[in-house]
XYZ file of C-alpha atoms in Angstrom:
576
model
C -5.816 -16.742 -3.110
C -5.261 -20.432 -3.611
C -6.724 -22.539 -6.373
C -5.461 -25.919 -5.198
C -7.057 -27.740 -2.289
C -5.117 -27.387 0.943
C -2.135 -25.898 -0.885
C 0.293 -23.552 0.765
C 2.636 -21.055 -0.764
C 5.719 -21.921 1.287
C 7.264 -18.580 2.120
C 10.232 -18.019 4.380
C 8.995 -17.429 7.897
C 9.849 -13.958 9.063
C 11.758 -14.013 12.317
C 12.319 -11.100 14.584
C 15.855 -9.753 14.137
C 18.161 -8.537 16.873
C 18.392 -12.007 18.434
C 21.553 -13.980 19.202
C 25.026 -12.985 20.300
C 26.322 -11.309 17.149
C 23.160 -9.328 16.533
C 22.803 -8.479 20.204
C 26.261 -6.957 19.974
C 25.122 -4.758 17.112
C 22.079 -3.762 19.132
C 24.192 -2.946 22.167
C 26.487 -0.836 20.034
C 23.486 0.929 18.539
C 22.121 1.725 21.973
C 25.484 2.856 23.385
C 25.329 6.079 21.420
C 27.108 9.169 22.591
C 25.027 12.102 23.745
C 23.495 14.426 21.209
C 25.438 17.452 20.088
C 24.545 20.901 21.258
C 22.657 23.254 18.999
C 24.508 23.834 15.733
C 26.372 27.120 15.352
C 25.505 29.634 12.673
C 28.517 28.636 10.570
C 27.580 24.938 10.560
C 26.507 23.353 7.276
C 25.213 19.992 6.093
C 28.340 18.383 4.672
C 26.355 15.511 3.095
C 25.826 15.895 -0.648
C 22.553 15.017 -2.372
C 21.146 14.584 1.124
C 17.531 14.401 -0.122
C 18.260 12.131 -3.119
C 16.895 14.749 -5.517
C 19.784 13.852 -7.870
C 19.133 10.135 -7.797
C 21.868 8.115 -6.109
C 24.629 10.593 -6.926
C 27.283 10.656 -4.136
C 25.801 7.463 -2.606
C 26.872 3.827 -3.037
C 24.456 1.023 -2.136
C 25.537 -2.577 -1.608
C 24.420 -5.190 -4.104
C 22.328 -2.757 -6.112
C 19.913 -2.605 -3.180
C 19.139 1.107 -3.387
C 16.719 2.979 -5.620
C 15.235 6.453 -5.665
C 11.448 6.644 -5.255
C 8.960 9.481 -5.593
C 6.708 8.194 -2.801
C 6.847 8.250 0.125
C 9.105 11.275 0.539
C 9.801 13.383 3.620
C 10.940 16.456 1.723
C 11.349 17.336 -1.935
C 10.294 14.838 -4.562
C 12.622 11.900 -3.943
C 13.781 9.516 -1.226
C 16.006 6.452 -0.935
C 14.395 3.015 -0.827
C 16.765 0.146 -0.080
C 15.777 -3.509 0.058
C 17.720 -6.115 2.059
C 18.150 -9.489 0.350
C 19.792 -12.694 1.522
C 23.099 -11.808 3.148
C 22.902 -8.149 2.118
C 21.558 -5.556 4.571
C 21.035 -2.836 1.913
C 23.842 -0.521 3.089
C 23.995 2.869 1.374
C 26.958 5.079 2.236
C 28.667 8.381 1.430
C 32.080 9.733 2.418
C 31.816 13.325 3.658
C 34.535 15.896 4.193
C 34.863 16.981 7.819
C 37.000 19.239 9.994
C 39.310 17.532 12.513
C 38.429 17.779 16.195
C 34.846 18.857 15.501
C 31.398 17.655 16.534
C 28.741 16.767 13.960
C 25.072 15.970 14.351
C 23.893 13.048 12.187
C 20.184 12.631 11.450
C 17.811 11.115 8.917
C 14.087 10.544 8.469
C 13.180 6.880 7.920
C 10.168 4.607 7.562
C 9.410 1.058 6.492
C 11.450 -1.865 7.818
C 14.339 -1.878 10.261
C 16.564 1.149 9.540
C 20.024 2.003 10.860
C 21.962 5.287 10.651
C 25.620 5.533 11.538
C 29.090 6.968 10.985
C 32.402 5.120 10.723
C 36.006 6.253 10.420
C 35.399 9.134 12.823
C 38.834 8.842 14.400
C 37.182 8.599 17.826
C 34.054 6.528 18.604
C 31.980 5.330 15.673
C 28.259 5.653 16.324
C 24.947 4.275 15.085
C 21.263 4.371 15.961
C 18.267 2.449 14.631
C 14.515 2.112 14.319
C 12.628 -1.220 14.439
C 10.366 -0.059 11.625
C 7.519 2.416 11.262
C 4.562 3.016 8.950
C 5.224 6.763 9.196
C 8.286 8.986 9.171
C 10.584 8.655 12.211
C 13.728 10.704 12.802
C 16.977 8.943 13.714
C 19.493 11.223 15.377
C 22.963 10.892 16.954
C 26.324 12.721 16.939
C 30.037 12.083 16.627
C 33.308 13.919 17.191
C 36.127 13.667 14.667
C 39.683 12.777 15.622
C 42.528 15.319 15.606
C 43.596 14.308 12.092
C 40.311 13.050 10.626
C 39.286 14.811 7.408
C 36.665 12.386 6.087
C 33.979 10.173 7.619
C 31.686 7.558 6.085
C 28.007 7.991 6.930
C 25.609 5.193 6.116
C 22.149 3.735 6.367
C 21.216 0.080 6.204
C 18.338 -2.275 6.920
C 18.336 -5.763 8.394
C 18.643 -9.207 6.841
C 15.349 -10.702 5.704
C 13.345 -7.642 6.726
C 11.238 -5.256 4.673
C 12.689 -2.419 2.615
C 13.396 0.845 4.410
C 13.042 4.397 3.112
C 15.397 7.229 4.116
C 15.296 10.927 3.292
C 16.781 14.293 4.275
C 20.044 12.987 5.731
C 21.903 15.670 7.671
C 25.570 15.706 8.756
C 25.627 19.114 10.389
C 28.821 20.731 11.635
C 31.803 22.826 10.488
C 32.577 22.885 6.772
C 35.566 20.621 6.248
C 36.319 22.149 2.862
C 33.896 20.132 0.797
C 31.058 22.626 1.104
C 27.417 21.629 0.894
C 24.653 21.381 -1.667
C 23.711 24.728 -3.199
C 20.446 26.367 -2.207
C 17.593 25.268 -4.499
C 16.462 27.371 -7.392
C 12.871 27.984 -8.405
C 11.593 24.691 -9.899
C 10.414 24.315 -13.454
C 6.773 24.099 -14.484
C 5.225 20.607 -14.171
C 4.615 18.599 -17.320
C 2.235 15.767 -18.078
C -0.840 17.213 -16.360
C -3.787 14.907 -17.049
C -7.368 14.596 -15.808
C -8.535 11.207 -14.538
C -11.694 10.059 -12.802
C -14.565 12.519 -12.547
C -17.690 12.608 -10.409
C -20.478 15.193 -10.375
C -18.443 17.208 -7.876
C -14.758 16.316 -8.382
C -11.937 15.815 -10.887
C -8.800 13.763 -10.228
C -5.521 15.125 -11.634
C -2.018 13.711 -12.046
C 1.257 15.223 -13.301
C 4.972 14.461 -13.552
C 7.355 15.143 -10.677
C 9.579 18.226 -10.919
C 13.186 17.967 -9.617
C 13.720 20.171 -6.587
C 10.019 20.751 -5.904
C 8.705 20.255 -2.389
C 5.043 20.843 -3.206
C 2.523 21.700 -5.898
C -0.344 24.163 -6.225
C -3.392 23.265 -8.311
C -5.385 26.019 -10.009
C -9.005 25.819 -11.201
C -9.883 28.401 -13.850
C -6.843 30.415 -12.735
C -7.738 30.399 -9.028
C -5.904 28.364 -6.403
C -7.946 25.229 -5.672
C -5.727 22.962 -3.562
C -2.141 21.967 -2.811
C -0.316 18.637 -2.801
C 3.057 17.273 -1.738
C 2.788 14.478 -4.324
C 2.038 14.275 -8.035
C -1.732 13.905 -7.805
C -4.709 15.716 -6.350
C -8.484 15.590 -6.465
C -10.268 18.926 -6.817
C -13.625 18.789 -5.058
C -16.610 21.092 -4.561
C -17.298 21.402 -8.281
C -20.626 21.832 -10.064
C -22.093 18.872 -11.944
C -21.839 18.682 -15.751
C -19.507 21.685 -15.890
C -16.261 22.183 -17.812
C -13.204 23.436 -15.914
C -9.640 24.394 -16.786
C -6.869 23.126 -14.507
C -3.163 23.921 -14.232
C -0.496 23.185 -11.651
C 2.703 24.864 -10.441
C 5.700 23.524 -8.497
C 7.001 25.158 -5.319
C 9.994 25.028 -2.973
C 11.743 27.383 -0.579
C 13.014 29.461 -3.498
C 9.556 30.214 -4.882
C 6.836 29.038 -7.263
C 7.232 27.940 -10.876
C 5.210 29.069 -13.827
C 1.922 27.222 -14.283
C 1.782 24.098 -16.413
C -0.129 23.873 -19.659
C -3.830 23.781 -18.829
C -6.088 20.776 -19.264
C -9.857 20.713 -19.509
C -12.220 18.337 -17.753
C -15.986 18.157 -17.370
C -17.637 16.825 -14.233
C -20.214 14.049 -14.540
C -23.930 14.715 -14.746
C -25.670 14.556 -11.403
C -28.297 12.145 -12.735
C -25.939 10.001 -14.831
C -24.393 7.078 -12.948
C -21.944 6.558 -15.793
C -21.595 2.848 -15.042
C -22.643 0.134 -12.623
C -24.446 1.282 -9.513
C -23.158 0.278 -6.113
C -24.551 0.146 -2.623
C -21.777 -1.344 -0.520
C -23.032 -1.094 3.069
C -21.105 0.711 5.786
C -19.972 -2.659 7.152
C -19.568 -5.323 4.491
C -18.633 -8.982 4.089
C -16.637 -10.001 1.020
C -16.372 -13.563 -0.254
C -14.438 -15.050 -3.156
C -16.453 -17.348 -5.410
C -14.434 -20.043 -7.192
C -14.776 -20.451 -10.936
C -13.104 -23.864 -10.648
C -13.400 -27.105 -8.713
C -10.559 -27.733 -6.261
C -12.375 -30.008 -3.849
C -14.476 -27.313 -2.206
C -18.248 -27.285 -2.669
C -19.164 -26.376 -6.246
C -21.514 -23.387 -6.313
C -23.546 -21.256 -8.631
C -23.616 -17.580 -7.750
C -27.194 -18.092 -6.633
C -25.907 -20.495 -3.947
C -23.821 -17.825 -2.220
C -25.451 -16.910 1.135
C -27.053 -13.505 1.607
C -24.521 -12.594 4.303
C -22.034 -11.727 1.532
C -22.276 -8.113 0.340
C -19.424 -8.282 -2.204
C -18.846 -11.439 -4.236
C -15.483 -11.565 -6.005
C -15.580 -13.916 -9.009
C -12.232 -15.728 -9.092
C -10.514 -15.273 -11.444
C -10.068 -13.331 -14.665
C -7.521 -14.904 -17.032
C -4.503 -13.302 -18.658
C -4.405 -13.026 -22.439
C -1.560 -12.836 -24.931
C -1.760 -9.024 -24.739
C 0.256 -7.718 -21.754
C -2.112 -6.351 -19.113
C -5.285 -7.539 -20.810
C -7.654 -10.014 -19.137
C -10.669 -12.069 -20.088
C -13.099 -14.329 -18.252
C -13.849 -17.943 -19.093
C -16.624 -19.573 -17.098
C -15.601 -23.137 -16.206
C -18.964 -24.652 -17.138
C -17.601 -28.195 -17.191
C -16.009 -27.915 -13.749
C -19.144 -26.230 -12.366
C -21.532 -29.039 -13.315
C -22.813 -27.454 -16.511
C -23.340 -23.915 -15.176
C -23.962 -21.815 -18.301
C -22.912 -18.287 -19.140
C -26.568 -17.216 -19.422
C -27.307 -18.613 -15.954
C -24.199 -16.901 -14.598
C -25.234 -13.518 -16.028
C -28.784 -13.950 -14.729
C -27.440 -14.775 -11.275
C -25.307 -11.612 -11.300
C -28.417 -9.547 -11.983
C -30.344 -11.350 -9.270
C -27.617 -10.703 -6.707
C -27.511 -7.044 -7.687
C -31.296 -6.816 -7.387
C -30.855 -8.106 -3.830
C -28.421 -5.268 -3.076
C -25.208 -7.258 -3.580
C -22.133 -6.378 -5.621
C -20.484 -8.897 -7.941
C -16.967 -8.023 -9.059
C -14.297 -9.715 -11.160
C -11.067 -10.647 -9.353
C -7.751 -10.404 -11.186
C -4.792 -12.492 -10.065
C -4.831 -15.151 -7.383
C -2.030 -17.506 -6.402
C -1.363 -18.541 -10.006
C -2.352 -15.324 -11.772
C 0.122 -14.005 -14.339
C -1.363 -10.598 -15.204
C 1.332 -7.893 -15.370
C 0.590 -4.167 -15.551
C 3.993 -2.528 -15.842
C 3.814 -0.098 -18.764
C 1.503 2.518 -20.229
C 0.375 0.072 -22.910
C -0.416 -2.701 -20.412
C -2.235 -0.233 -18.140
C -4.436 0.782 -21.043
C -5.022 -2.853 -22.002
C -5.978 -3.703 -18.423
C -8.475 -0.844 -18.123
C -10.019 -1.520 -21.533
C -10.352 -5.271 -21.002
C -11.793 -5.041 -17.474
C -14.260 -2.415 -18.678
C -15.272 -4.754 -21.490
C -15.975 -7.505 -18.910
C -18.035 -5.062 -16.853
C -20.111 -4.265 -19.926
C -20.479 -7.904 -20.975
C -21.311 -9.495 -17.605
C -22.571 -6.539 -15.597
C -19.845 -6.742 -12.929
C -19.908 -3.919 -10.377
C -16.151 -3.581 -10.281
C -12.766 -5.232 -9.972
C -10.655 -6.878 -7.279
C -6.840 -6.668 -7.431
C -5.327 -9.886 -6.073
C -1.988 -9.918 -7.887
C 0.320 -12.046 -5.742
C 3.299 -12.091 -8.102
C 4.195 -8.417 -8.102
C 2.465 -5.087 -8.669
C 3.735 -1.810 -10.116
C 2.058 1.085 -8.306
C 2.710 3.620 -11.049
C 0.997 1.697 -13.808
C -1.689 0.001 -11.710
C -2.694 3.458 -10.501
C -2.977 4.624 -14.099
C -4.953 1.509 -15.033
C -7.475 1.841 -12.203
C -7.958 5.560 -12.728
C -8.539 4.944 -16.417
C -11.036 2.201 -15.577
C -12.788 4.490 -13.108
C -13.137 7.206 -15.731
C -14.708 4.667 -18.096
C -17.019 2.971 -15.601
C -18.053 5.985 -13.557
C -18.353 6.700 -9.824
C -20.309 3.500 -9.098
C -17.221 1.346 -9.662
C -16.270 -0.968 -6.768
C -12.501 -1.434 -6.361
C -11.191 -3.920 -3.814
C -7.691 -5.219 -3.155
C -6.391 -8.377 -1.459
C -2.665 -7.923 -0.792
C -0.569 -10.313 1.264
C 0.653 -9.181 4.682
C 4.166 -8.408 3.424
C 2.655 -6.000 0.873
C 1.127 -3.769 3.561
C 3.954 -3.573 6.108
C 4.979 -0.131 4.865
C 3.499 2.718 2.833
C 6.561 2.379 0.590
C 5.314 -1.006 -0.650
C 3.832 -1.104 -4.128
C 0.431 -2.369 -2.965
C 0.200 0.204 -0.169
C 1.279 2.970 -2.541
C -1.381 1.910 -5.045
C -4.071 1.940 -2.361
C -3.076 5.426 -1.249
C -2.795 6.639 -4.843
C -6.435 5.671 -5.531
C -7.818 6.405 -2.086
C -10.552 8.622 -3.537
C -11.977 5.725 -5.609
C -10.972 2.729 -3.472
C -13.687 0.691 -1.760
C -11.778 -1.643 0.560
C -8.434 -3.402 1.086
C -9.005 -6.934 2.429
C -5.458 -7.973 3.297
C -4.835 -11.736 3.525
C -3.965 -12.429 7.166
C -2.849 -15.985 6.372
C -0.092 -18.003 4.674
C 2.107 -15.398 6.307
C 4.065 -16.403 9.393
C 5.127 -13.632 11.778
C 4.898 -9.947 10.915
C 5.456 -6.559 12.499
C 2.480 -4.728 13.979
C 2.072 -0.973 14.026
C 3.738 -0.882 17.451
C 6.966 -2.390 16.071
C 6.415 -5.717 17.822
C 6.325 -9.060 16.042
C 3.027 -10.990 16.013
C 2.299 -14.515 14.801
C -0.632 -15.352 12.543
C -3.631 -17.113 13.986
C -4.295 -14.654 16.828
C -6.496 -11.650 17.479
C -3.325 -9.555 17.962
C -2.092 -10.488 14.488
C -5.332 -9.168 12.980
C -5.538 -5.968 15.001
C -1.853 -4.955 15.110
C -1.424 -5.427 11.353
C -4.717 -3.712 10.520
C -3.452 -0.786 12.581
C -0.632 -0.230 10.064
C -3.181 0.426 7.326
C -5.486 2.437 9.577
C -2.659 4.708 10.709
C -0.845 4.665 7.371
C -3.383 6.695 5.419
C -6.346 4.470 4.567
C -9.784 5.388 5.881
C -11.279 2.862 8.331
C -14.005 2.174 5.771
C -11.237 1.004 3.410
C -9.849 -1.679 5.740
C -11.180 -5.233 6.011
C -9.854 -8.435 7.595
C -9.210 -11.253 5.110
C -9.183 -14.781 6.565
C -9.761 -18.386 5.388
C -13.289 -19.763 5.744
C -11.971 -23.072 7.077
C -8.730 -24.894 7.834
C -8.829 -26.248 4.283
C -9.073 -22.765 2.753
C -5.381 -21.935 3.243
C -2.089 -23.538 4.118
C -1.873 -21.686 7.449
C -3.348 -18.814 9.395
C -6.916 -20.027 9.930
C -8.664 -18.423 12.893
C -12.071 -19.278 14.300
C -14.925 -16.883 13.428
C -14.998 -15.849 17.093
C -11.432 -14.515 16.728
C -12.429 -12.498 13.656
C -15.368 -11.034 15.562
C -13.156 -10.212 18.546
C -10.672 -8.406 16.288
C -13.475 -6.390 14.690
C -14.790 -5.422 18.140
C -11.287 -4.442 19.243
C -10.803 -2.163 16.249
C -14.333 -0.746 16.160
C -15.112 -0.494 19.880
C -11.916 -1.134 21.843
C -13.295 -4.326 23.395
C -12.256 -8.005 23.155
C -8.649 -7.048 22.392
C -5.668 -9.294 23.079
C -2.342 -7.965 24.334
C -2.375 -5.297 21.609
C -4.942 -2.530 21.960
C -5.044 0.314 19.433
C -4.584 3.839 20.771
C -7.991 4.737 19.322
C -11.031 3.014 17.862
C -12.200 2.822 14.255
C -16.011 2.499 14.280
C -16.167 2.750 10.478
C -13.959 -0.265 9.783
C -15.437 -1.925 6.714
C -15.646 -5.564 7.798
C -14.232 -8.928 6.803
C -13.399 -11.065 3.779
C -12.977 -14.800 3.340
C -11.459 -17.268 0.942
C -13.819 -18.637 -0.158
C -17.609 -18.919 -0.294
C -17.011 -22.470 -1.561
C -14.848 -23.482 1.414
C -17.408 -21.794 3.657
C -20.139 -23.946 2.105
C -17.974 -27.042 2.540
C -17.918 -26.295 6.291
C -21.680 -25.728 6.458
C -21.397 -21.925 6.031
C -20.151 -21.717 9.624
C -17.943 -18.721 8.821
C -20.572 -16.517 7.160
C -23.266 -17.512 9.664
C -21.051 -16.264 12.504
C -19.127 -13.364 10.957
C -21.859 -12.002 8.664
C -24.340 -10.951 11.363
C -21.510 -9.658 13.537
C -20.154 -7.421 10.767
C -23.593 -6.081 9.955
C -24.190 -5.382 13.652
C -21.100 -3.196 14.103
C -21.796 0.432 15.114
């Protein structure tokens, strides 16, 4: 979100790759792939080593330090490769495998995220490659090659594309005759998980997290010694519990070789059925969110009491960083707001809440410098935001960090905050479009990690340029297709429709670029909720529960005569 009037964060415009002679040649080569190999024989093996990246980057070399091993998303096991193109580097990760001369090998990999290529060079015959234009879910790339009469080694590789989003690759297979180098050994039974901890509780559920176990492909959660649920990641929420009741939980790791011993047990007590444990919330099924400016940047100066009733969630912008990493505070700009006092501000929060509205504190913004990247900073963030909730009566928190986010520690921070504030906590997020292009992105990962306590993600569909939609096509901001095709990535990438909102500027002065008329916002909502008023992109299904819309800001809306909220507010509240 922007503090300065009419300012624009000048970001490099994303252009669709695979254009121009040189790139077209690459594309043509990628498409001129030899036919797939026949079914592998019984003696065939996967000659790639560390094919699932369970041993980090062992056996792999990535250009320019572009590769890293991540624990989410993964296709199999507990690890995958994430490689990020930068500048003139296409994030190429390669391995030389030992092959048998004059033999046919099938090459395959599971990929997601940005543009991803899979290929083999030095085959002694025809080098091959294949590619994907990007996907929010796992897609298999598959081709084959035949080695030359004297070829004993081949380089297999993955890479992305210049200026595009990071890609994720997992479970790479080079299947054919053993060339003498063998293959990875069969997995052993994994060890017992460590670090099991209980997080947020409600009257009927307990959230759990634990550390990843090398070689594990899944986990089993036990409640009082009885199997309760399973997970492919390192977290789970056990539901169907009795209120105000203590439980013992443990977790085991599994793979094809068997199940580990159970972890050390942890205890957790569910919340009381009659104890809200924190601020109450009544976010409607379809909601309008507006950011309220705690500063004067040329937009209309407002008190909270001036914010129109169309807004269901009011995000106070912004909390300020302190000298303690991760910690925040709030300083009302009384001078810039024409003498608005702290007592008036607190009274207005209560009045809005009495009218059924939710007032939350937003952390970040265009110039925000809050960093949550360690256990200590995660604790400081949770403690300081909870202190603001207690002092001002805020209903929750908005995450609008535009200068980087660490999913591991932000997840810990928000779960800790949730456990302190209780089940009434409102959590919203306002990522930029680039942050939600793939589930491997830190923002997207955070949203999925806290899905059980997340209220809504209001992505900023502005100051963006062109982006990929969920159909792999490139769309330009300022159109109904840009809103619907990008929202589709979140809707099909794991978020519930009720957790997806459309974030747009309230007027042309509210952002540097990307403004759309309220009628376009309403058309996009109808397209997603009802399948009507779509542009060239039409989702394969409808999402009647889509949450609604957000705008920056209530002040810029007021400057334009509240034209945005007067048009979008009733439309959102009238959705099915």
